[in-house]
Structures are given as structure tokens and as C-alpha cells.
Coordinates of C-alpha atoms and ligand atoms in Angstrom, one line a residue:
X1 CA 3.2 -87.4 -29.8
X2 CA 6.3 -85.2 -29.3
X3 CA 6.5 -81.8 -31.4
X4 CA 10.1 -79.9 -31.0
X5 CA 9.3 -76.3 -32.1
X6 CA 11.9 -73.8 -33.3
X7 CA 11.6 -70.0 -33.4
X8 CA 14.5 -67.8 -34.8
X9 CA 12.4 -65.4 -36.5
X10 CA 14.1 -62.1 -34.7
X11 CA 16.7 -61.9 -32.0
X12 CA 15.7 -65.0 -29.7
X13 CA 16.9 -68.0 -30.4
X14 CA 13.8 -70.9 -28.8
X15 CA 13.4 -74.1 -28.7
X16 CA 10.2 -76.0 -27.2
X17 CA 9.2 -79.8 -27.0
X18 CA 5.6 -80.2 -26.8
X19 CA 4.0 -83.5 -26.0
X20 CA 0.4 -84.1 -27.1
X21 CA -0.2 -80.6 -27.6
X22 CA -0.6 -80.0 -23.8
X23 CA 2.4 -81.4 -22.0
X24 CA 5.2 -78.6 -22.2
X25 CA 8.3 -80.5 -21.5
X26 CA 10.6 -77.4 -22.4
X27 CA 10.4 -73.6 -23.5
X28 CA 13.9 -72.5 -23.6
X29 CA 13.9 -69.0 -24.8
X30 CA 18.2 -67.7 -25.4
X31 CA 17.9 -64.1 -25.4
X32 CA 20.4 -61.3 -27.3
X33 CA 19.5 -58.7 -25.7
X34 CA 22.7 -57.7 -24.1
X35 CA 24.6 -57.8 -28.0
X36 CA 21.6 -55.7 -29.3
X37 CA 21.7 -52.9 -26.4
X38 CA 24.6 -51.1 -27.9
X39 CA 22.8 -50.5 -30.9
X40 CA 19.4 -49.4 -29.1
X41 CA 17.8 -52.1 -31.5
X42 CA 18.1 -55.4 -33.4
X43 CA 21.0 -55.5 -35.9
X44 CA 19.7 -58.4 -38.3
X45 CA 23.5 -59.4 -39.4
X46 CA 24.7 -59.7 -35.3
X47 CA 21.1 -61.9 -34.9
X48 CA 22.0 -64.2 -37.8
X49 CA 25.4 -64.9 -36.8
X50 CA 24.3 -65.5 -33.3
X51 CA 21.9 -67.8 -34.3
X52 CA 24.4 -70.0 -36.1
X53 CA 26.4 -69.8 -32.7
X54 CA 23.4 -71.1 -29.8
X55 CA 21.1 -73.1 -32.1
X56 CA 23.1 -76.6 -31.8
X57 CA 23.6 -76.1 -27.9
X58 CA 19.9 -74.8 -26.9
X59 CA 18.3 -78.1 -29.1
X60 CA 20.7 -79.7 -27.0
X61 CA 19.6 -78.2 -24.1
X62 CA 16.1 -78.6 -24.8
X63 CA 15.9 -82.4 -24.9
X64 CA 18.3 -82.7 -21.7
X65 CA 15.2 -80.1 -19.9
X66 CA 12.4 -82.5 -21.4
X67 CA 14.6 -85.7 -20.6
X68 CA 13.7 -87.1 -24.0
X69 CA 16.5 -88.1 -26.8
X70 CA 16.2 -86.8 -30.3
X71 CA 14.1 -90.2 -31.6
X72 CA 11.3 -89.1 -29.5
X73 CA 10.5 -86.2 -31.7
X74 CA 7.6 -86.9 -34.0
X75 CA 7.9 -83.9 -36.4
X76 CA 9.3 -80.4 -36.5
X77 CA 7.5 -76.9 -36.1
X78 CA 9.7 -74.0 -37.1
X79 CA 9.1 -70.4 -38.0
X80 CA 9.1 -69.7 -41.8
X81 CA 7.8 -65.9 -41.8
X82 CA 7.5 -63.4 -41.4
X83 CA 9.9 -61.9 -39.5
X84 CA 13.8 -60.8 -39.9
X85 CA 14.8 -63.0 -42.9
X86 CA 18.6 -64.1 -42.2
X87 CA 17.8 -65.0 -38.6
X88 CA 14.1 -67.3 -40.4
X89 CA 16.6 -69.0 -42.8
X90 CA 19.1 -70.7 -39.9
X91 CA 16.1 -71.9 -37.5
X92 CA 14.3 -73.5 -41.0
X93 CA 18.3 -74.6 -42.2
X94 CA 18.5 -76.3 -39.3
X95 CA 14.5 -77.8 -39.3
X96 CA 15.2 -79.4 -42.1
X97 CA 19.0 -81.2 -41.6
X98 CA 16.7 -82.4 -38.5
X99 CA 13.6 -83.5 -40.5
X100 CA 16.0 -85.6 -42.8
X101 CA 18.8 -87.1 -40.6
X102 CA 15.7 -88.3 -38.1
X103 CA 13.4 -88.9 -40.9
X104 CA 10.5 -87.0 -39.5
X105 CA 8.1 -84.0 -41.4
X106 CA 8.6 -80.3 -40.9
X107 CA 5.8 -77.5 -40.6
X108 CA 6.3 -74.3 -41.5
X109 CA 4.7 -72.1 -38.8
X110 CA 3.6 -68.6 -39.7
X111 CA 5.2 -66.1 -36.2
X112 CA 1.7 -63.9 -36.1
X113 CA -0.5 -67.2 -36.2
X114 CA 1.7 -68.4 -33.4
X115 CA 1.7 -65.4 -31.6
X116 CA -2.5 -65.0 -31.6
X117 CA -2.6 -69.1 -30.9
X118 CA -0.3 -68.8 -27.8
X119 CA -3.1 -68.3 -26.0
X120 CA -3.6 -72.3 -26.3
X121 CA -1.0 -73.0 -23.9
X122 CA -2.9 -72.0 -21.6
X123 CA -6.5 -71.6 -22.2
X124 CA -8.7 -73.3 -24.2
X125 CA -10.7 -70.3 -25.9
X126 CA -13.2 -71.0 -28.6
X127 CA -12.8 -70.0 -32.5
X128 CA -13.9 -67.4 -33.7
X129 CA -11.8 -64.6 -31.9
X130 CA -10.4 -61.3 -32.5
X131 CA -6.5 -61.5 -32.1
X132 CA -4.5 -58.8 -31.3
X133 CA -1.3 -59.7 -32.3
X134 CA 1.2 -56.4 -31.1
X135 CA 5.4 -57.0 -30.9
X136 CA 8.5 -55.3 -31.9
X137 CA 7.8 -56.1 -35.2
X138 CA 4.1 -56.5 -36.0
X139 CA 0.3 -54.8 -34.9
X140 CA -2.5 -56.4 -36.2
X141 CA -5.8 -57.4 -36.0
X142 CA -7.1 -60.7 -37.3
X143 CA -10.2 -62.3 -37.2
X144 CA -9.6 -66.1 -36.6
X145 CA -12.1 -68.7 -37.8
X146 CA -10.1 -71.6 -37.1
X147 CA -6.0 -72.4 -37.3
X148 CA -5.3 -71.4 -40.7
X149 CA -8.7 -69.6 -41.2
X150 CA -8.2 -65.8 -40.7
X151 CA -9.0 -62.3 -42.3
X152 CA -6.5 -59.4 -41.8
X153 CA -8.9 -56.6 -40.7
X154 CA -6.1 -53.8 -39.7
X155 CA -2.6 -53.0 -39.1
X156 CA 0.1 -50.7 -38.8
X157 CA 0.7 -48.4 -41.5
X158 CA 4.2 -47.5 -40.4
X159 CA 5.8 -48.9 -36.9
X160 CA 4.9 -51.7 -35.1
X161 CA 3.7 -50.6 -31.2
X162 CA 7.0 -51.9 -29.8
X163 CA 9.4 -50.8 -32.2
X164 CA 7.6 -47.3 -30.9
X165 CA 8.5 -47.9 -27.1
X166 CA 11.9 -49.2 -28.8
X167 CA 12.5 -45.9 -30.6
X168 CA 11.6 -44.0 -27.9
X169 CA 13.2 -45.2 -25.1
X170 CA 16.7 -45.2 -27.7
X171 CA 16.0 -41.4 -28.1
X172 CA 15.7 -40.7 -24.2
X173 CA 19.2 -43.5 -23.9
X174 CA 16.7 -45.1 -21.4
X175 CA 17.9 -48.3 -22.4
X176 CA 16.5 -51.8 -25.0
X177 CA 14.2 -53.4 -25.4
X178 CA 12.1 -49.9 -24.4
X179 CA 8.7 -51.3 -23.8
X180 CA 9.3 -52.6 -20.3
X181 CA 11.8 -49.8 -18.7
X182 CA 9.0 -47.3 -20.4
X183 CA 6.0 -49.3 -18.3
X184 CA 8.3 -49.1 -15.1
X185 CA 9.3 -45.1 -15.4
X186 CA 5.1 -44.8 -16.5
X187 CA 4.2 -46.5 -13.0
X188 CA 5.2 -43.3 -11.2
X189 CA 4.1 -41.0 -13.9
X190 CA 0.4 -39.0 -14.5
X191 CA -1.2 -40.6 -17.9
X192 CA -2.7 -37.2 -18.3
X193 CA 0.1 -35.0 -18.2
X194 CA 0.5 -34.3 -21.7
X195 CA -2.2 -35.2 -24.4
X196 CA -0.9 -36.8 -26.6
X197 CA -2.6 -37.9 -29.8
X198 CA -4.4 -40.9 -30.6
X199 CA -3.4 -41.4 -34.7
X200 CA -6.3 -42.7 -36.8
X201 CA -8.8 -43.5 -34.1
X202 CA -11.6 -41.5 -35.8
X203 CA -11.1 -43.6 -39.1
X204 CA -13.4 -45.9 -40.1
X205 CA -11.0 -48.9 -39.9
X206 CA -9.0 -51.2 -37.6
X207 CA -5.2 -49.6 -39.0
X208 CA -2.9 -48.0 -36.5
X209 CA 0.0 -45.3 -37.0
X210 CA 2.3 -45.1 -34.1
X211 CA 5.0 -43.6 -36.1
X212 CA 3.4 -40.0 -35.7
X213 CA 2.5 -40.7 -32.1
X214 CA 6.3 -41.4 -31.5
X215 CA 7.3 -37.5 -33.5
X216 CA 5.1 -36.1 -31.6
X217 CA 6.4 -37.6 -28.2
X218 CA 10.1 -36.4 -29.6
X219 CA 8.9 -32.8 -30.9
X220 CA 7.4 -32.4 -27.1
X221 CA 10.5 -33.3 -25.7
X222 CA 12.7 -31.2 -28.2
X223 CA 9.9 -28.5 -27.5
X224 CA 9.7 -28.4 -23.7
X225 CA 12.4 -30.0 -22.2
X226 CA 11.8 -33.0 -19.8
X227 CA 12.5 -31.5 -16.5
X228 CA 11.8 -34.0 -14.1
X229 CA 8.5 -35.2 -16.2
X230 CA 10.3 -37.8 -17.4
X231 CA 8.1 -40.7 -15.9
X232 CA 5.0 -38.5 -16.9
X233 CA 5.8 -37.8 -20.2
X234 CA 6.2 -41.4 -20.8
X235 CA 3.4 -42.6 -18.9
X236 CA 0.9 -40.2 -21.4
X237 CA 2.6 -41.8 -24.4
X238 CA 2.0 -45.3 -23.2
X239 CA -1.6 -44.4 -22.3
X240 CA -2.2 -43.0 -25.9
X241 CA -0.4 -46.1 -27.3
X242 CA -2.6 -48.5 -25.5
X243 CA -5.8 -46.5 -25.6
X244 CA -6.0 -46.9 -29.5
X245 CA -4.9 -50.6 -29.4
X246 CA -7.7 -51.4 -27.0
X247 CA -10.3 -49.4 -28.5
X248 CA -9.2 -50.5 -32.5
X249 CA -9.4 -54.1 -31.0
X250 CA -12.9 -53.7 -29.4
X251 CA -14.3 -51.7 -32.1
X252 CA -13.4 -54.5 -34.6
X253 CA -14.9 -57.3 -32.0
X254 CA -18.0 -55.3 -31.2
X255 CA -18.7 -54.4 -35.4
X256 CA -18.1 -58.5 -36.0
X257 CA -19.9 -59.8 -33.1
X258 CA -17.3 -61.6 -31.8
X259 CA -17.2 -62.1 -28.4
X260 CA -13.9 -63.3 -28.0
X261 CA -10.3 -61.5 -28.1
X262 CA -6.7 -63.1 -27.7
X263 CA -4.1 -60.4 -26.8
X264 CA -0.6 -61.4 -28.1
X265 CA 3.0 -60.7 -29.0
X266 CA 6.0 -58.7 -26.7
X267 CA 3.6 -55.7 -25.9
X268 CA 0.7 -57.6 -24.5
X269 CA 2.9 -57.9 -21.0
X270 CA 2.3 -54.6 -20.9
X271 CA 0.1 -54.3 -17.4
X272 CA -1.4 -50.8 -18.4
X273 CA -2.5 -52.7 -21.8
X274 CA -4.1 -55.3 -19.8
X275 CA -5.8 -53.2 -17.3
X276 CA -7.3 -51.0 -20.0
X277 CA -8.5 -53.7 -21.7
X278 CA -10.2 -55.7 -18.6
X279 CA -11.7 -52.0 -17.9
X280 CA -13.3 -51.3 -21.4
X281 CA -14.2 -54.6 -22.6
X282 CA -16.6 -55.5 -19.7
X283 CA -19.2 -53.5 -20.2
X284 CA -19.8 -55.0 -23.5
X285 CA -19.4 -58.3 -22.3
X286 CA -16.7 -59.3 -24.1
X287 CA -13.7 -61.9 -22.5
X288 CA -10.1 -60.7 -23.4
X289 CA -7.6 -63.1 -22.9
X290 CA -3.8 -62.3 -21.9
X291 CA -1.3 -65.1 -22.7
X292 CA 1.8 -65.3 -19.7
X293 CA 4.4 -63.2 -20.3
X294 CA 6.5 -65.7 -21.3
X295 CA 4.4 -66.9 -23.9
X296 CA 3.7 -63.2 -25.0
X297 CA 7.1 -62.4 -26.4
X298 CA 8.9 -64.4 -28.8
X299 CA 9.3 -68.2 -28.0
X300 CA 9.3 -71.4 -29.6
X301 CA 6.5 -73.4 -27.8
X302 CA 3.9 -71.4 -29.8
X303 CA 5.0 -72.7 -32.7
X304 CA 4.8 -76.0 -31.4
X305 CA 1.6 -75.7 -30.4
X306 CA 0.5 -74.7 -34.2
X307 CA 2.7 -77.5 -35.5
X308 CA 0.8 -79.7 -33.3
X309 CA -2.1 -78.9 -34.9
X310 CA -1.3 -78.5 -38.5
X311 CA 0.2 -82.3 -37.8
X312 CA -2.7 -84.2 -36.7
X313 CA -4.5 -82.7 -39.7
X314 CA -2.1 -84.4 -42.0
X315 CA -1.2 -80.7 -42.9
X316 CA 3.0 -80.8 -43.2
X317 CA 5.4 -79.1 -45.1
X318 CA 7.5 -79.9 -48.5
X319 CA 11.2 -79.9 -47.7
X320 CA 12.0 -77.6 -49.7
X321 CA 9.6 -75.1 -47.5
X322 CA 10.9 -71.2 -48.6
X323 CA 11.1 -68.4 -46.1
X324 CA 9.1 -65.7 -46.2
X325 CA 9.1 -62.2 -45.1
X326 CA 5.1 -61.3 -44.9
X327 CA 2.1 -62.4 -43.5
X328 CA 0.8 -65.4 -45.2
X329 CA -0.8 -68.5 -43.2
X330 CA -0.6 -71.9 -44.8
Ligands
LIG401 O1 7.1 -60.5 -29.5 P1 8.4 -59.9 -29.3 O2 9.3 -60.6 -28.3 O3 9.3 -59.9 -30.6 C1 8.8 -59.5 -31.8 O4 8.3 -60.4 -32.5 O5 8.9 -58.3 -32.1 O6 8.2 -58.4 -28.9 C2 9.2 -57.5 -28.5 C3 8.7 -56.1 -28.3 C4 9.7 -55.0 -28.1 O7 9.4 -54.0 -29.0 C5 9.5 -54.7 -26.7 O8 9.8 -53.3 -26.4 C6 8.0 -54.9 -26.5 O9 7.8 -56.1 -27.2 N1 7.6 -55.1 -25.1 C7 6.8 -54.3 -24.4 C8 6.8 -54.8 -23.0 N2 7.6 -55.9 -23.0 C9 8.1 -56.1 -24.2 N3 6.2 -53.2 -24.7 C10 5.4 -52.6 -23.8 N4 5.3 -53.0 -22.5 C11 6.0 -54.1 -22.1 N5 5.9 -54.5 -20.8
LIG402 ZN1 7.3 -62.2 -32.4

């Protein structure tokens, strides 16, 4: 059983083919970051239009890398929310002139389920589990139960974690996407140099505010200067930024008894994240799992792998599947 998935949801354009739910015959992932640069951030309008451009050449591409022809596919898996709506609307266009010229179903795939149940690729952890689901676009923690079976228990109230290192790393013209120049620049830098603040940890709840950790990076800066501290300054805001995301997460794990947390979406490559993570969640013997980096940011074979499921539970889509902008799982 084939699955081609399709993710367009923000500035990548992916497609995957996934055989049996295992078998990842391809992951191509056609990137905009060099259009987006200019801007220091996604421009939704520039995303869209791309998207119209690649998507007929990378599903071409895709079945040339898998060495299958289109009649292989069994059924379609395509991102229909949330994420940046223009960019939703040609991947799930194009899902369904597929799902009717081959006669095959479509599944709408919800991005944040497919980010927390990337981890599947790869590893075959165990429902329940505490994801972590942290991008450009999203931070939140869900409890998972089963595909499709989840409770919200905290988010962002204003930015997500990456649009954060985004925002900042556009302020200091370090460059975009921010997240990994800032964790290159931090490598050399003290995490202790300047303490910054950790928004909302001492509330009693699992939400995040990054937007006043980002103001505060910028006041010190418009404050103090950054003579040489560059890599320190940064390094202290990426250790504040990843010190409430671990301890939020674990909190949440340790007050549900779960012993189990998936680590997801375009910041979980982050290796400080990771380290801090592996360090604190020991000693209370929990297992955090770290998708690849490939599979952390934005790519179609984690949609596939949802599809895949959602298909052998008979669980498929209406054509006439809407987009949507917010969370919302099946
Ligand atoms: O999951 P993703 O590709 O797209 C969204 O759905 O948003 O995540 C992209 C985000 C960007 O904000 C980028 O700066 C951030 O992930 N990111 C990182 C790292 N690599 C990517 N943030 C921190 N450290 C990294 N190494
Ligand atoms: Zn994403």
C-alpha cells in the first residue's frame, strides 16, 4: 500500500511516498528559503505563488526518486490546517485533481498531529505521550492518546518559539530562518551572560509567552550595546527559550504520569533543546524522543505517515475537504 503525502502548509513545498507505512521511498522537501531571506520572514503571497510554480515538477520528481508511476498510489495525505492558508489551499487543490483523475481517497492531515507523529518514522513509541510540538509557526503541548485522540494542555499566547529566533535574528540582520544561525553564534557564547527571563514559568499551566522574552532580548541590546557579546547575548536567550520549553513539557508529563515525550516541529533540531532535555528528564525517568532533523521541520512524509494510518482505519476525507487555519484533528 502506497501513500503519496503532500505538505504546503508554509513555505516548503514536500512531497513523500510511503509504502506500508514503513518503507520511505521519497521525502523531497523544495525549500524557499532563499525568496523569503530578503524579507527576514515568510511573505504568504510569494509562498503561494511559489507553490503553484514547484508542485507539478517535485510530484514528478517524487515518483521518479521512489521509481513508482502515479497508479501505484493508493490514496492521498495532504495538509488541510493549520498553517498559512493560500499556501494549504494549492497542496489540497492539487490533492484533490489527483484523488479524482486517479480515482483514489484523500485525507486531510492536521500539520501539528503530523508534526508530534513524525516520531513514527523512526521509532515506534507507545500512546499515550506528551508531544511537544514547537516550529515557526506553532508551540504546544498535547497529550496524545492515540492518532486523532489528543487534549491541548498549553500553548503560546503570542509567538511561536521559532518565529522568536526568527524575529530576533531579523533585528540583529543575522540572517533567516534565525533559529539555526542563532544555535551556531550560541555555541561560542556563555548561557549565563545575561539573565534573561523565563515568561510564565511560575504559572500554574503548560502556556508559553516568548513574545516578552524576545522585547526583552531587544531592550538589552538597545540598552547596552552588543559589543562583541554577540554570541553570548544570544546564547542566554536560547538557554531561556529552551529552559521553559523543557521544563513546561516535563512539568505537564510528570503532573499526567506520562512517561513518554515526542519532541517535534523546526525547533526540536535545536541541539541545546535536546541536550537540556536528555539532562532534566532523566532523573525522573522519563524517555524523550527527538525525530531526525529532517523529519523535525516541515516535510511531507509525516503526513504520509498519518494518512497511512487514518487509511487503514477506513477514516478518509469528503472531496470537498475545506482548509482550515487552526488546530483541529479529525
Ligand atoms: O517546522 P518548521 O519547518 O516550519 C513551521 O511549521 O513553522 O519550523 C521552522 C522554524 C523556524 O522558525 C526556524 O527558525 C526554526 O524552526 N528552527 C530552529 C532551528 N532550526 C529551525 N530553531 C532553533 N534551533 C534550530 N536549530
Ligand atoms: Zn510545521
Amino acid at each position: 500500500m502506497v501513500i503519496l503525502g503532500i505538505d504546503t502548509s508554509c513555505d516548503d513545498t514536500s512531497f513523500a511516498l510511503l509504502r506500508n507505512g514503513k518503507e520511505l521511498l521519497a521525502n523531497l522537501v523544495s525549500s524557499q528559503i532563499d525568496l523569503h531571506k530578503a524579507f527576514g520572514g515568510v511573505v504568504p503571497e510569494i509562498a503561494s505563488r511559489k507553490h503553484i510554480e514547484l508542485i507539478d515538477g517535485l510530484y514528478e520528481e517524487a515518483l521518479h526518486h521512489a521509481g513508482l508511476s502515479e497508479k501505484s498510489i493508493d490514496a492521498i495525505g495532504v495538509t488541510a490546517g493549520p498553517g498559512l492558508i493560500g499556501s494549504v489551499i494549492i497542496g489540497l487543490c492539487f490533492a484533490k485533481g489527483l484523488s479524482m483523475s486517479l480515482n483514489i481517497p484523500i485525507i486531510g492531515v492536521n500539520h501539528i498531529e503530523a508534526h508530534a507523529m513524525s516520531i513514527l518514522l523512526e521509532n515506534d513509541v507507545e500512546f499515550p505521550f506528551i508531544a511537544l510540538v514547537v516550529s515557526g509557526g506553532h508551540t504546544i503541548i498535547l497529550r496524545f492518546d492515540d492518532f486523532g485522540v489528543y487534549k491541548v494542555l498549553g500553548s503560546t499566547r503570542d509567538d511561536a518559539a521559532g518565529e522568536a529566533f526568527d524575529k530576533i535574528a531579523k533585528f540583529l540582520d543575522l540572517g533567516y530562518p534565525g533559529g539555526r544561525i542563532i544555535e551556531e553564534l550560541s555555541r561560542q557564547g556563555k548561557r549565563d551572560f545575561v539573565a534573561f527571563p523565563r515568561p510564565m514559568s511560575a504559572d500554574d499551566n503548560y502556556d508559553f509567552s516568548f513574545s516578552g522574552l524576545k522585547t526583552s532580548m531587544i531592550n538589552y541590546i538597545k540598552k547596552n550595546g552588543v559589543n562583541n557579546n554577540i554570541n553570548n547575548i544570544l546564547s542566554s536567550f536560547q538557554e531561556a527559550a529552551c529552559d521553559v520549553l523543557v521544563n513546561k513539557t516535563l512539568n505537564a508529563a510528570r503532573d499526567v504520569e506520562i512517561s513518554r515525550v515526542v519532541v517535534g516541529g523546526g525547533v526540536a533540531s535545536n541541539g541545546r533543546l535536546r541536550e537540556l532535555f536528555h539532562e532534566r528528564s532523566a532523573r525522573d525517568g522519563i524517555d524523550v524522543f527527538f525525530s531526525s532533523p529532517i523529519f523535525c521541520t516541515d516535510n511531507a512524509a509525516m503526513v504520509a505517515k498519518v494518512a497511512h494510518h487514518y487509511f487503514i482505519k477506513g477514516k478518509i476525507s469528503h472531496i470537498d475537504i475545506a482548509v482550515y487555519s487552526r488546530m483541529k484533528i479529525h
